Structure formats: structure tokens, C-alpha cells
Amino acid sequence: MYDILGLGELLIDFTPSGENDQGMALYARNPGGSIANMLAMFAKLGGSAAFVGKVGKDAFGDFLEQTLIAGRVNTRGLLRDPQVLTTLAIVSLLADGDRSFIFYRKPGADIMLREDELPLDQLADCRIFHFGGVTLTDEPVRSATLAAARHAKKAGALTSFDCNYRPSLWSGGEEEARAVLPRALPLADLVKAAEEELLLLTGIEDQEKAAQSILEKGCGALLLSMGAGGSKVFTHKLQVMVPAYRVNAIDATGSGDAYLGAVLWQLSQMGRPALDELSREDWHRLLAFGNAAGGLTATRRGGIPALPTMAEIEAIQSW
């Protein structure tokens, strides 16, 4: 049994890497994708992790597969599409380390995963199942993602969902995203969202009322990521907010995924507890650990290559 199984996107992030002697921008080829980043963080902390998804049967796909293997993420559920190329993302960095994306994905291999290709045995044999909003943008992977979540939840896994709204990926715009993303909420025991995504998921502007609306869908806990503002959790019984660590952020790519991977790893170490039964102290420890992992990731460029070690996380927590 795997500690965690993640279904989603595995792609190439081309990240700014200086200029050549003619002043032309250089880009580094980095492995990325929200689900892959999260799994890599989870595995780096010592948990057993497995990936389900598609890349192209091309050189980028080879590189991504080898990256997961090197990071101790099982790739039995990684399929190779012989006709559709691996998805690419061009990352632009802002002065504060935040980023924007341009995706080459019309189509990309990650959206070609079909429901009949799901590894049902793996879905029935994981302690935690994680999925995200990027594979809800298009068919056939949208149906495959929701079917996988239903299967894993029925089998008893703790299910986790990251909204991860990327406007440029939704051909139907925000209206389509508002109609589709909430379909994931009844399938998730734990939901992660950024502040601006709460309105998208619920149509409610007030933060606490929006959080309560999500919890009423059957979710046990809502994690709210606030970047430099830290993170917050809402459950049916309590709210806990933990400030971020002060770091020199240069690239936020993958920092939210590292945060979630660290939180989920800690939950796995607690023996998959009932989220509603965790104490204020439990949540403070979980969020602080996640904040440390996310903050450190933002101090380096790239997604998976920027993930911190356990020693680095423990060091920043001792400041």
C-alpha cells in the first residue's frame, strides 16, 4: 500500500535563467506540475508515493519519468502517449517571486488520460489520494480524475483536492471553472485553496462563510494558503492561522505544492487521523511544517529541484 497516490499533470516548466551574452533570455528546463511537485515533496520526506497521469512519448516525457524515479515516486501509473506531446509551461517571474504561466497544451499529453486507463488496483490500495483542478479543465482527463477520486474515496482513502485555478487553461473561461471545480468538493476530505479561489469555488465573498460552505459539502478541513501571509485551516470545530517564515523569495513555482506535500506527509505519519478530531496544537504543527517547506521552496528556482530536505525544514523551524 502506498502512503499517497496522486493523479494529475506532469510537465516541463521553462523557468527564467538569466541572459546570454547577447542579452537574450535563457530558460532552464525544470520538471514540474502541481501533483508531481507535491508527490516529490512527500517522497523526499520519506513517504511512499505513486503517480498516475500521462506524458508524451518524447524526450521531455523521458526526462520527467526519470525525474520521478530518481525522486522515489512510483511510475507504474505513468502512461506515455505516442501521438500527443508532453505539456510545456513557460514561467514568468515577478519582482516578488510570484509567477505567471503560458501553457503549450492544445492538447497536451496530460489531458489525454482516459477513465478506462485508470489503475484501479492502485486507487484501492493507497492511504491518501490527491487530485487537483488542472486535470478538470478538459476531457477525457476530467472524467478520469473525478472517477479516480470516487474510487479511492469508496476504498477508504483520505482524499485531498487542490483547486489550483489557472485561468489560461479553461477554454470556457471563469464561467466554466465555476461550474466544474465545485464538483470535486464532495469527493474531498481535505481541500486546499488560495484566498482568491474561495469565491470561485463557492460564489461567496466572505471568507468564513465561503469556508463553511465548502465544509458543508462533506469536507473535513479547508487549508487556505496565503503566500507571505502564511496559511490557515478551517474545520467544523476550529480555525487556526500560522504566519509564514521570513525568506528571500525568488521563485514561488511549486511552493504551494511543497506546502501541501509536507502537510499530507505529516498527516500520514499521524496514521490518517480524522481531520475533525485534530486539536489546535496538531493543526499549528502541521501548518508550521508546511509553511516552512513552502517558504524554502520559494528561495530557489524551479519546482521539483527547489524542494527542501527534512534537515532544511527543521533548521528554519528552529529560528
PDB file of C-alpha atoms in Angstrom:
ATOM      1  CA  MET A   1       0.000   0.000   0.000  1.00  0.00           C
ATOM      2  CA  TYR A   2       1.244   3.469  -0.888  1.00  0.00           C
ATOM      3  CA  ASP A   3       1.121   6.286   1.622  1.00  0.00           C
ATOM      4  CA  ILE A   4      -0.094   8.570  -1.183  1.00  0.00           C
ATOM      5  CA  LEU A   5      -1.234   8.281  -4.796  1.00  0.00           C
ATOM      6  CA  GLY A   6      -1.539  11.417  -6.886  1.00  0.00           C
ATOM      7  CA  LEU A   7      -3.312  11.808 -10.221  1.00  0.00           C
ATOM      8  CA  GLY A   8      -2.617  14.823 -12.358  1.00  0.00           C
ATOM      9  CA  GLU A   9      -0.245  16.782 -14.518  1.00  0.00           C
ATOM     10  CA  LEU A  10       3.457  16.157 -15.058  1.00  0.00           C
ATOM     11  CA  LEU A  11       5.013  18.726 -17.348  1.00  0.00           C
ATOM     12  CA  ILE A  12       8.043  20.846 -18.197  1.00  0.00           C
ATOM     13  CA  ASP A  13       8.418  24.278 -16.597  1.00  0.00           C
ATOM     14  CA  PHE A  14      10.722  26.514 -18.620  1.00  0.00           C
ATOM     15  CA  THR A  15      11.921  28.892 -15.913  1.00  0.00           C
ATOM     16  CA  PRO A  16      13.893  32.148 -16.479  1.00  0.00           C
ATOM     17  CA  SER A  17      17.617  31.553 -16.010  1.00  0.00           C
ATOM     18  CA  GLY A  18      19.411  34.783 -16.839  1.00  0.00           C
ATOM     19  CA  GLU A  19      20.555  36.050 -20.218  1.00  0.00           C
ATOM     20  CA  ASN A  20      23.151  35.076 -22.780  1.00  0.00           C
ATOM     21  CA  ASP A  21      25.969  37.376 -23.914  1.00  0.00           C
ATOM     22  CA  GLN A  22      23.601  38.956 -26.448  1.00  0.00           C
ATOM     23  CA  GLY A  23      21.049  39.902 -23.806  1.00  0.00           C
ATOM     24  CA  MET A  24      18.575  37.202 -24.848  1.00  0.00           C
ATOM     25  CA  ALA A  25      16.595  35.442 -22.109  1.00  0.00           C
ATOM     26  CA  LEU A  26      17.666  31.923 -21.154  1.00  0.00           C
ATOM     27  CA  TYR A  27      15.262  29.331 -19.765  1.00  0.00           C
ATOM     28  CA  ALA A  28      16.016  26.273 -17.651  1.00  0.00           C
ATOM     29  CA  ARG A  29      14.164  23.010 -18.275  1.00  0.00           C
ATOM     30  CA  ASN A  30      12.626  22.064 -14.938  1.00  0.00           C
ATOM     31  CA  PRO A  31      10.330  19.132 -14.122  1.00  0.00           C
ATOM     32  CA  GLY A  32       7.014  20.343 -12.748  1.00  0.00           C
ATOM     33  CA  GLY A  33       3.274  20.032 -12.483  1.00  0.00           C
ATOM     34  CA  SER A  34       1.381  20.603  -9.250  1.00  0.00           C
ATOM     35  CA  ILE A  35       0.671  16.938  -8.496  1.00  0.00           C
ATOM     36  CA  ALA A  36       4.189  15.830  -9.367  1.00  0.00           C
ATOM     37  CA  ASN A  37       5.708  18.595  -7.213  1.00  0.00           C
ATOM     38  CA  MET A  38       3.575  17.584  -4.247  1.00  0.00           C
ATOM     39  CA  LEU A  39       4.437  13.889  -4.600  1.00  0.00           C
ATOM     40  CA  ALA A  40       8.136  14.681  -4.901  1.00  0.00           C
ATOM     41  CA  MET A  41       7.984  16.659  -1.644  1.00  0.00           C
ATOM     42  CA  PHE A  42       6.105  13.852   0.081  1.00  0.00           C
ATOM     43  CA  ALA A  43       8.636  11.250  -1.102  1.00  0.00           C
ATOM     44  CA  LYS A  44      11.609  13.449  -0.194  1.00  0.00           C
ATOM     45  CA  LEU A  45      10.360  13.455   3.392  1.00  0.00           C
ATOM     46  CA  GLY A  46      10.356   9.653   3.390  1.00  0.00           C
ATOM     47  CA  GLY A  47       6.811   8.672   2.405  1.00  0.00           C
ATOM     48  CA  SER A  48       5.916   6.114  -0.272  1.00  0.00           C
ATOM     49  CA  ALA A  49       4.344   7.877  -3.262  1.00  0.00           C
ATOM     50  CA  ALA A  50       2.963   6.904  -6.666  1.00  0.00           C
ATOM     51  CA  PHE A  51       1.898   8.957  -9.707  1.00  0.00           C
ATOM     52  CA  VAL A  52      -0.914   8.452 -12.218  1.00  0.00           C
ATOM     53  CA  GLY A  53      -1.024  10.520 -15.406  1.00  0.00           C
ATOM     54  CA  LYS A  54       0.238  10.908 -18.984  1.00  0.00           C
ATOM     55  CA  VAL A  55       3.231  12.419 -20.711  1.00  0.00           C
ATOM     56  CA  GLY A  56       4.221  12.252 -24.340  1.00  0.00           C
ATOM     57  CA  LYS A  57       6.384   9.544 -25.843  1.00  0.00           C
ATOM     58  CA  ASP A  58       9.108  12.108 -26.394  1.00  0.00           C
ATOM     59  CA  ALA A  59      12.371  13.331 -24.868  1.00  0.00           C
ATOM     60  CA  PHE A  60      10.556  15.540 -22.350  1.00  0.00           C
ATOM     61  CA  GLY A  61       8.482  12.569 -21.238  1.00  0.00           C
ATOM     62  CA  ASP A  62      11.660  10.500 -20.801  1.00  0.00           C
ATOM     63  CA  PHE A  63      13.165  13.257 -18.648  1.00  0.00           C
ATOM     64  CA  LEU A  64      10.058  13.560 -16.487  1.00  0.00           C
ATOM     65  CA  GLU A  65       9.759   9.821 -15.945  1.00  0.00           C
ATOM     66  CA  GLN A  66      13.395   9.604 -14.880  1.00  0.00           C
ATOM     67  CA  THR A  67      12.913  12.567 -12.548  1.00  0.00           C
ATOM     68  CA  LEU A  68      10.091  10.804 -10.710  1.00  0.00           C
ATOM     69  CA  ILE A  69      12.078   7.578 -10.487  1.00  0.00           C
ATOM     70  CA  ALA A  70      15.095   9.455  -9.119  1.00  0.00           C
ATOM     71  CA  GLY A  71      12.791  11.081  -6.563  1.00  0.00           C
ATOM     72  CA  ARG A  72      11.446   7.671  -5.424  1.00  0.00           C
ATOM     73  CA  VAL A  73       7.959   8.242  -6.847  1.00  0.00           C
ATOM     74  CA  ASN A  74       6.482   5.071  -8.332  1.00  0.00           C
ATOM     75  CA  THR A  75       5.697   5.445 -12.056  1.00  0.00           C
ATOM     76  CA  ARG A  76       3.641   2.327 -12.789  1.00  0.00           C
ATOM     77  CA  GLY A  77       0.628   4.584 -13.392  1.00  0.00           C
ATOM     78  CA  LEU A  78       2.553   6.921 -15.723  1.00  0.00           C
ATOM     79  CA  LEU A  79       1.403   6.370 -19.307  1.00  0.00           C
ATOM     80  CA  ARG A  80       3.131   7.544 -22.497  1.00  0.00           C
ATOM     81  CA  ASP A  81       1.040   8.963 -25.343  1.00  0.00           C
ATOM     82  CA  PRO A  82       2.581   8.206 -28.770  1.00  0.00           C
ATOM     83  CA  GLN A  83       0.594  10.906 -30.577  1.00  0.00           C
ATOM     84  CA  VAL A  84       0.339  13.892 -28.195  1.00  0.00           C
ATOM     85  CA  LEU A  85       3.398  15.727 -26.890  1.00  0.00           C
ATOM     86  CA  THR A  86       4.284  16.403 -23.260  1.00  0.00           C
ATOM     87  CA  THR A  87       2.716  19.597 -21.908  1.00  0.00           C
ATOM     88  CA  LEU A  88       5.025  22.611 -21.560  1.00  0.00           C
ATOM     89  CA  ALA A  89       4.731  25.754 -19.436  1.00  0.00           C
ATOM     90  CA  ILE A  90       6.700  28.984 -19.854  1.00  0.00           C
ATOM     91  CA  VAL A  91       7.112  30.633 -16.459  1.00  0.00           C
ATOM     92  CA  SER A  92       7.438  34.397 -15.991  1.00  0.00           C
ATOM     93  CA  LEU A  93       8.729  35.620 -12.643  1.00  0.00           C
ATOM     94  CA  LEU A  94       7.621  38.828 -10.953  1.00  0.00           C
ATOM     95  CA  ALA A  95       9.765  41.005  -8.682  1.00  0.00           C
ATOM     96  CA  ASP A  96       8.267  39.468  -5.518  1.00  0.00           C
ATOM     97  CA  GLY A  97       8.973  35.904  -6.686  1.00  0.00           C
ATOM     98  CA  ASP A  98       5.392  35.226  -7.779  1.00  0.00           C
ATOM     99  CA  ARG A  99       4.870  33.848 -11.272  1.00  0.00           C
ATOM    100  CA  SER A 100       2.591  33.551 -14.265  1.00  0.00           C
ATOM    101  CA  PHE A 101       2.335  30.768 -16.836  1.00  0.00           C
ATOM    102  CA  ILE A 102       1.893  30.345 -20.576  1.00  0.00           C
ATOM    103  CA  PHE A 103       0.903  26.738 -21.350  1.00  0.00           C
ATOM    104  CA  TYR A 104       1.535  24.781 -24.537  1.00  0.00           C
ATOM    105  CA  ARG A 105      -1.341  22.344 -24.104  1.00  0.00           C
ATOM    106  CA  LYS A 106      -3.763  22.334 -27.053  1.00  0.00           C
ATOM    107  CA  PRO A 107      -3.731  19.463 -26.474  1.00  0.00           C
ATOM    108  CA  GLY A 108      -1.009  18.209 -24.161  1.00  0.00           C
ATOM    109  CA  ALA A 109      -0.476  14.618 -23.132  1.00  0.00           C
ATOM    110  CA  ASP A 110      -1.694  15.198 -19.578  1.00  0.00           C
ATOM    111  CA  ILE A 111      -5.280  15.850 -20.706  1.00  0.00           C
ATOM    112  CA  MET A 112      -5.448  12.582 -22.698  1.00  0.00           C
ATOM    113  CA  LEU A 113      -5.743  10.213 -19.718  1.00  0.00           C
ATOM    114  CA  ARG A 114      -8.979   8.205 -20.039  1.00  0.00           C
ATOM    115  CA  GLU A 115     -11.139   6.649 -17.354  1.00  0.00           C
ATOM    116  CA  ASP A 116     -10.586   3.163 -18.787  1.00  0.00           C
ATOM    117  CA  GLU A 117      -6.830   3.621 -18.280  1.00  0.00           C
ATOM    118  CA  LEU A 118      -7.042   4.170 -14.507  1.00  0.00           C
ATOM    119  CA  PRO A 119      -5.054   1.700 -12.342  1.00  0.00           C
ATOM    120  CA  LEU A 120      -7.978   0.638 -10.169  1.00  0.00           C
ATOM    121  CA  ASP A 121      -5.824  -1.649  -8.046  1.00  0.00           C
ATOM    122  CA  GLN A 122      -3.550   1.239  -7.064  1.00  0.00           C
ATOM    123  CA  LEU A 123      -6.514   3.512  -6.376  1.00  0.00           C
ATOM    124  CA  ALA A 124      -7.882   0.907  -3.987  1.00  0.00           C
ATOM    125  CA  ASP A 125      -4.534   0.489  -2.249  1.00  0.00           C
ATOM    126  CA  CYS A 126      -3.463   3.946  -1.059  1.00  0.00           C
ATOM    127  CA  ARG A 127      -3.860   5.708   2.280  1.00  0.00           C
ATOM    128  CA  ILE A 128      -4.174   9.177   0.716  1.00  0.00           C
ATOM    129  CA  PHE A 129      -5.404  10.069  -2.781  1.00  0.00           C
ATOM    130  CA  HIS A 130      -4.676  13.551  -4.138  1.00  0.00           C
ATOM    131  CA  PHE A 131      -6.003  15.332  -7.230  1.00  0.00           C
ATOM    132  CA  GLY A 132      -6.229  18.915  -8.472  1.00  0.00           C
ATOM    133  CA  GLY A 133      -8.007  21.425 -10.634  1.00  0.00           C
ATOM    134  CA  VAL A 134      -5.625  21.353 -13.601  1.00  0.00           C
ATOM    135  CA  THR A 135      -6.923  17.966 -14.773  1.00  0.00           C
ATOM    136  CA  LEU A 136     -10.516  19.157 -14.516  1.00  0.00           C
ATOM    137  CA  THR A 137     -10.111  21.625 -17.392  1.00  0.00           C
ATOM    138  CA  ASP A 138     -10.578  19.201 -20.306  1.00  0.00           C
ATOM    139  CA  GLU A 139     -11.912  15.830 -21.317  1.00  0.00           C
ATOM    140  CA  PRO A 140     -11.111  12.966 -21.182  1.00  0.00           C
ATOM    141  CA  VAL A 141      -8.937  13.590 -18.115  1.00  0.00           C
ATOM    142  CA  ARG A 142     -11.732  15.468 -16.308  1.00  0.00           C
ATOM    143  CA  SER A 143     -13.939  12.387 -16.172  1.00  0.00           C
ATOM    144  CA  ALA A 144     -10.947  10.183 -15.347  1.00  0.00           C
ATOM    145  CA  THR A 145      -9.956  12.441 -12.434  1.00  0.00           C
ATOM    146  CA  LEU A 146     -13.413  12.509 -10.859  1.00  0.00           C
ATOM    147  CA  ALA A 147     -13.839   8.747 -11.347  1.00  0.00           C
ATOM    148  CA  ALA A 148     -10.474   8.111  -9.682  1.00  0.00           C
ATOM    149  CA  ALA A 149     -11.424  10.273  -6.689  1.00  0.00           C
ATOM    150  CA  ARG A 150     -14.723   8.422  -6.302  1.00  0.00           C
ATOM    151  CA  HIS A 151     -12.976   5.051  -6.497  1.00  0.00           C
ATOM    152  CA  ALA A 152     -10.268   5.949  -3.960  1.00  0.00           C
ATOM    153  CA  LYS A 153     -12.766   7.506  -1.542  1.00  0.00           C
ATOM    154  CA  LYS A 154     -15.013   4.432  -1.728  1.00  0.00           C
ATOM    155  CA  ALA A 155     -11.974   2.269  -0.978  1.00  0.00           C
ATOM    156  CA  GLY A 156     -11.324   4.249   2.216  1.00  0.00           C
ATOM    157  CA  ALA A 157      -8.527   6.624   1.267  1.00  0.00           C
ATOM    158  CA  LEU A 158      -8.293  10.124   2.696  1.00  0.00           C
ATOM    159  CA  THR A 159      -8.943  12.267  -0.379  1.00  0.00           C
ATOM    160  CA  SER A 160      -7.244  15.620  -0.943  1.00  0.00           C
ATOM    161  CA  PHE A 161      -8.046  18.273  -3.574  1.00  0.00           C
ATOM    162  CA  ASP A 162      -6.057  21.366  -4.596  1.00  0.00           C
ATOM    163  CA  CYS A 163      -8.176  23.899  -6.500  1.00  0.00           C
ATOM    164  CA  ASN A 164      -5.089  25.256  -8.347  1.00  0.00           C
ATOM    165  CA  TYR A 165      -7.040  27.513 -10.716  1.00  0.00           C
ATOM    166  CA  ARG A 166      -5.061  28.506 -13.824  1.00  0.00           C
ATOM    167  CA  PRO A 167      -7.277  30.862 -15.891  1.00  0.00           C
ATOM    168  CA  SER A 168      -5.482  30.333 -19.211  1.00  0.00           C
ATOM    169  CA  LEU A 169      -6.217  26.595 -19.145  1.00  0.00           C
ATOM    170  CA  TRP A 170     -10.007  26.959 -19.102  1.00  0.00           C
ATOM    171  CA  SER A 171     -11.294  27.356 -22.671  1.00  0.00           C
ATOM    172  CA  GLY A 172     -14.713  28.274 -21.287  1.00  0.00           C
ATOM    173  CA  GLY A 173     -13.206  30.886 -19.007  1.00  0.00           C
ATOM    174  CA  GLU A 174     -14.136  31.546 -15.406  1.00  0.00           C
ATOM    175  CA  GLU A 175     -17.754  30.581 -16.029  1.00  0.00           C
ATOM    176  CA  GLU A 176     -16.739  27.026 -16.923  1.00  0.00           C
ATOM    177  CA  ALA A 177     -14.368  26.816 -13.950  1.00  0.00           C
ATOM    178  CA  ARG A 178     -17.150  27.945 -11.586  1.00  0.00           C
ATOM    179  CA  ALA A 179     -19.353  25.144 -12.928  1.00  0.00           C
ATOM    180  CA  VAL A 180     -16.744  22.360 -12.868  1.00  0.00           C
ATOM    181  CA  LEU A 181     -14.393  22.892  -9.913  1.00  0.00           C
ATOM    182  CA  PRO A 182     -17.106  22.587  -7.219  1.00  0.00           C
ATOM    183  CA  ARG A 183     -17.833  19.071  -8.490  1.00  0.00           C
ATOM    184  CA  ALA A 184     -14.641  17.998  -6.722  1.00  0.00           C
ATOM    185  CA  LEU A 185     -15.706  19.226  -3.288  1.00  0.00           C
ATOM    186  CA  PRO A 186     -17.990  16.306  -2.256  1.00  0.00           C
ATOM    187  CA  LEU A 187     -15.171  13.928  -3.199  1.00  0.00           C
ATOM    188  CA  ALA A 188     -12.543  15.584  -0.983  1.00  0.00           C
ATOM    189  CA  ASP A 189     -11.893  15.115   2.729  1.00  0.00           C
ATOM    190  CA  LEU A 190      -9.336  17.929   2.616  1.00  0.00           C
ATOM    191  CA  VAL A 191      -9.417  20.928   0.260  1.00  0.00           C
ATOM    192  CA  LYS A 192      -6.582  23.390  -0.379  1.00  0.00           C
ATOM    193  CA  ALA A 193      -7.333  26.756  -1.939  1.00  0.00           C
ATOM    194  CA  ALA A 194      -5.791  30.195  -2.254  1.00  0.00           C
ATOM    195  CA  GLU A 195      -7.761  33.164  -0.930  1.00  0.00           C
ATOM    196  CA  GLU A 196      -8.901  34.248  -4.392  1.00  0.00           C
ATOM    197  CA  GLU A 197     -10.132  30.722  -5.191  1.00  0.00           C
ATOM    198  CA  LEU A 198     -12.741  30.652  -2.423  1.00  0.00           C
ATOM    199  CA  LEU A 199     -15.094  32.886  -4.402  1.00  0.00           C
ATOM    200  CA  LEU A 200     -14.592  30.701  -7.487  1.00  0.00           C
ATOM    201  CA  LEU A 201     -15.484  27.552  -5.545  1.00  0.00           C
ATOM    202  CA  THR A 202     -18.441  28.923  -3.602  1.00  0.00           C
ATOM    203  CA  GLY A 203     -19.669  32.208  -5.093  1.00  0.00           C
ATOM    204  CA  ILE A 204     -19.389  33.680  -1.563  1.00  0.00           C
ATOM    205  CA  GLU A 205     -17.186  36.710  -0.883  1.00  0.00           C
ATOM    206  CA  ASP A 206     -16.991  36.454   2.907  1.00  0.00           C
ATOM    207  CA  GLN A 207     -14.036  34.181   3.756  1.00  0.00           C
ATOM    208  CA  GLU A 208     -15.548  32.439   6.774  1.00  0.00           C
ATOM    209  CA  LYS A 209     -18.899  31.873   5.087  1.00  0.00           C
ATOM    210  CA  ALA A 210     -17.147  30.536   1.982  1.00  0.00           C
ATOM    211  CA  ALA A 211     -15.096  28.153   4.121  1.00  0.00           C
ATOM    212  CA  GLN A 212     -18.235  26.959   5.898  1.00  0.00           C
ATOM    213  CA  SER A 213     -19.901  26.334   2.548  1.00  0.00           C
ATOM    214  CA  ILE A 214     -17.009  24.085   1.485  1.00  0.00           C
ATOM    215  CA  LEU A 215     -17.077  22.190   4.779  1.00  0.00           C
ATOM    216  CA  GLU A 216     -20.798  21.582   4.352  1.00  0.00           C
ATOM    217  CA  LYS A 217     -20.061  19.673   1.130  1.00  0.00           C
ATOM    218  CA  GLY A 218     -18.546  16.893   3.257  1.00  0.00           C
ATOM    219  CA  CYS A 219     -15.007  18.210   3.558  1.00  0.00           C
ATOM    220  CA  GLY A 220     -13.288  17.744   6.925  1.00  0.00           C
ATOM    221  CA  ALA A 221     -10.758  20.550   6.593  1.00  0.00           C
ATOM    222  CA  LEU A 222     -10.067  23.520   4.325  1.00  0.00           C
ATOM    223  CA  LEU A 223      -6.465  24.691   4.002  1.00  0.00           C
ATOM    224  CA  LEU A 224      -6.160  28.307   2.929  1.00  0.00           C
ATOM    225  CA  SER A 225      -2.763  29.263   1.507  1.00  0.00           C
ATOM    226  CA  MET A 226      -1.925  32.953   1.760  1.00  0.00           C
ATOM    227  CA  GLY A 227       1.635  33.156   0.441  1.00  0.00           C
ATOM    228  CA  ALA A 228       3.701  35.551   2.509  1.00  0.00           C
ATOM    229  CA  GLY A 229       0.726  35.795   4.876  1.00  0.00           C
ATOM    230  CA  GLY A 230       1.100  32.154   5.963  1.00  0.00           C
ATOM    231  CA  SER A 231      -1.736  29.640   5.971  1.00  0.00           C
ATOM    232  CA  LYS A 232      -4.968  28.905   7.753  1.00  0.00           C
ATOM    233  CA  VAL A 233      -7.145  25.872   8.379  1.00  0.00           C
ATOM    234  CA  PHE A 234     -10.911  25.752   8.856  1.00  0.00           C
ATOM    235  CA  THR A 235     -12.629  22.673  10.291  1.00  0.00           C
ATOM    236  CA  HIS A 236     -16.123  22.175  11.690  1.00  0.00           C
ATOM    237  CA  LYS A 237     -14.704  22.803  15.168  1.00  0.00           C
ATOM    238  CA  LEU A 238     -11.935  25.385  14.890  1.00  0.00           C
ATOM    239  CA  GLN A 239      -9.823  27.822  12.896  1.00  0.00           C
ATOM    240  CA  VAL A 240      -6.040  28.068  13.117  1.00  0.00           C
ATOM    241  CA  MET A 241      -3.771  30.582  11.377  1.00  0.00           C
ATOM    242  CA  VAL A 242       0.037  30.235  11.272  1.00  0.00           C
ATOM    243  CA  PRO A 243       2.293  33.017   9.911  1.00  0.00           C
ATOM    244  CA  ALA A 244       4.793  32.371   7.141  1.00  0.00           C
ATOM    245  CA  TYR A 245       8.539  32.183   7.769  1.00  0.00           C
ATOM    246  CA  ARG A 246      10.514  35.164   6.533  1.00  0.00           C
ATOM    247  CA  VAL A 247      12.508  34.100   3.469  1.00  0.00           C
ATOM    248  CA  ASN A 248      14.058  35.724   0.414  1.00  0.00           C
ATOM    249  CA  ALA A 249      11.536  34.525  -2.175  1.00  0.00           C
ATOM    250  CA  ILE A 250      12.805  34.489  -5.766  1.00  0.00           C
ATOM    251  CA  ASP A 251      10.506  31.901  -7.414  1.00  0.00           C
ATOM    252  CA  ALA A 252       7.182  30.729  -5.978  1.00  0.00           C
ATOM    253  CA  THR A 253       6.866  27.876  -8.510  1.00  0.00           C
ATOM    254  CA  GLY A 254       5.975  24.744  -6.572  1.00  0.00           C
ATOM    255  CA  SER A 255       5.926  26.403  -3.157  1.00  0.00           C
ATOM    256  CA  GLY A 256       2.209  25.719  -2.601  1.00  0.00           C
ATOM    257  CA  ASP A 257       2.740  22.117  -3.720  1.00  0.00           C
ATOM    258  CA  ALA A 258       5.643  21.709  -1.302  1.00  0.00           C
ATOM    259  CA  TYR A 259       3.448  23.118   1.456  1.00  0.00           C
ATOM    260  CA  LEU A 260       0.693  20.607   0.753  1.00  0.00           C
ATOM    261  CA  GLY A 261       3.093  17.698   0.317  1.00  0.00           C
ATOM    262  CA  ALA A 262       4.600  18.468   3.726  1.00  0.00           C
ATOM    263  CA  VAL A 263       1.178  18.731   5.393  1.00  0.00           C
ATOM    264  CA  LEU A 264      -0.039  15.476   3.840  1.00  0.00           C
ATOM    265  CA  TRP A 265       3.175  13.703   4.814  1.00  0.00           C
ATOM    266  CA  GLN A 266       2.666  14.760   8.422  1.00  0.00           C
ATOM    267  CA  LEU A 267      -0.933  13.532   8.311  1.00  0.00           C
ATOM    268  CA  SER A 268       0.298  10.181   7.014  1.00  0.00           C
ATOM    269  CA  GLN A 269       2.746   9.989   9.920  1.00  0.00           C
ATOM    270  CA  MET A 270      -0.171  10.501  12.297  1.00  0.00           C
ATOM    271  CA  GLY A 271      -1.882   7.393  10.930  1.00  0.00           C
ATOM    272  CA  ARG A 272      -4.537   9.097   8.759  1.00  0.00           C
ATOM    273  CA  PRO A 273      -6.414  10.770  11.623  1.00  0.00           C
ATOM    274  CA  ALA A 274      -9.985  12.047  11.462  1.00  0.00           C
ATOM    275  CA  LEU A 275      -9.465  15.679  10.440  1.00  0.00           C
ATOM    276  CA  ASP A 276     -12.234  16.917  12.722  1.00  0.00           C
ATOM    277  CA  GLU A 277     -10.555  15.313  15.729  1.00  0.00           C
ATOM    278  CA  LEU A 278      -7.215  17.113  15.361  1.00  0.00           C
ATOM    279  CA  SER A 279      -6.501  19.674  18.067  1.00  0.00           C
ATOM    280  CA  ARG A 280      -5.484  23.281  17.671  1.00  0.00           C
ATOM    281  CA  GLU A 281      -1.926  22.239  18.585  1.00  0.00           C
ATOM    282  CA  ASP A 282      -1.961  19.478  15.962  1.00  0.00           C
ATOM    283  CA  TRP A 283      -3.005  21.893  13.233  1.00  0.00           C
ATOM    284  CA  HIS A 284      -0.481  24.515  14.319  1.00  0.00           C
ATOM    285  CA  ARG A 285       2.289  21.937  13.975  1.00  0.00           C
ATOM    286  CA  LEU A 286       1.009  20.764  10.585  1.00  0.00           C
ATOM    287  CA  LEU A 287       0.692  24.260   9.143  1.00  0.00           C
ATOM    288  CA  ALA A 288       4.028  25.466  10.512  1.00  0.00           C
ATOM    289  CA  PHE A 289       5.780  22.475   8.931  1.00  0.00           C
ATOM    290  CA  GLY A 290       4.002  23.124   5.624  1.00  0.00           C
ATOM    291  CA  ASN A 291       4.820  26.846   5.748  1.00  0.00           C
ATOM    292  CA  ALA A 292       8.497  26.010   6.240  1.00  0.00           C
ATOM    293  CA  ALA A 293       8.551  23.642   3.248  1.00  0.00           C
ATOM    294  CA  GLY A 294       6.705  26.110   1.016  1.00  0.00           C
ATOM    295  CA  GLY A 295       8.798  29.084   2.063  1.00  0.00           C
ATOM    296  CA  LEU A 296      12.104  27.311   1.464  1.00  0.00           C
ATOM    297  CA  THR A 297      10.972  26.157  -1.985  1.00  0.00           C
ATOM    298  CA  ALA A 298      10.410  29.791  -2.955  1.00  0.00           C
ATOM    299  CA  THR A 299      14.056  30.631  -2.197  1.00  0.00           C
ATOM    300  CA  ARG A 300      15.276  28.582  -5.172  1.00  0.00           C
ATOM    301  CA  ARG A 301      14.336  28.449  -8.831  1.00  0.00           C
ATOM    302  CA  GLY A 302      12.276  25.675 -10.383  1.00  0.00           C
ATOM    303  CA  GLY A 303       9.676  23.274  -8.975  1.00  0.00           C
ATOM    304  CA  ILE A 304      10.949  19.816  -8.036  1.00  0.00           C
ATOM    305  CA  PRO A 305      14.646  20.826  -7.974  1.00  0.00           C
ATOM    306  CA  ALA A 306      13.833  23.542  -5.401  1.00  0.00           C
ATOM    307  CA  LEU A 307      12.191  21.260  -2.826  1.00  0.00           C
ATOM    308  CA  PRO A 308      13.849  21.346   0.616  1.00  0.00           C
ATOM    309  CA  THR A 309      15.176  18.474   2.688  1.00  0.00           C
ATOM    310  CA  MET A 310      13.886  17.475   6.094  1.00  0.00           C
ATOM    311  CA  ALA A 311      17.038  18.954   7.650  1.00  0.00           C
ATOM    312  CA  GLU A 312      16.390  22.318   5.981  1.00  0.00           C
ATOM    313  CA  ILE A 313      12.767  22.360   7.139  1.00  0.00           C
ATOM    314  CA  GLU A 314      13.768  21.541  10.708  1.00  0.00           C
ATOM    315  CA  ALA A 315      16.502  24.199  10.605  1.00  0.00           C
ATOM    316  CA  ILE A 316      14.166  27.025   9.551  1.00  0.00           C
ATOM    317  CA  GLN A 317      11.659  25.980  12.230  1.00  0.00           C
ATOM    318  CA  SER A 318      14.347  26.396  14.873  1.00  0.00           C
ATOM    319  CA  TRP A 319      14.959  30.067  14.012  1.00  0.00           C
TER     320      TRP A 319
END
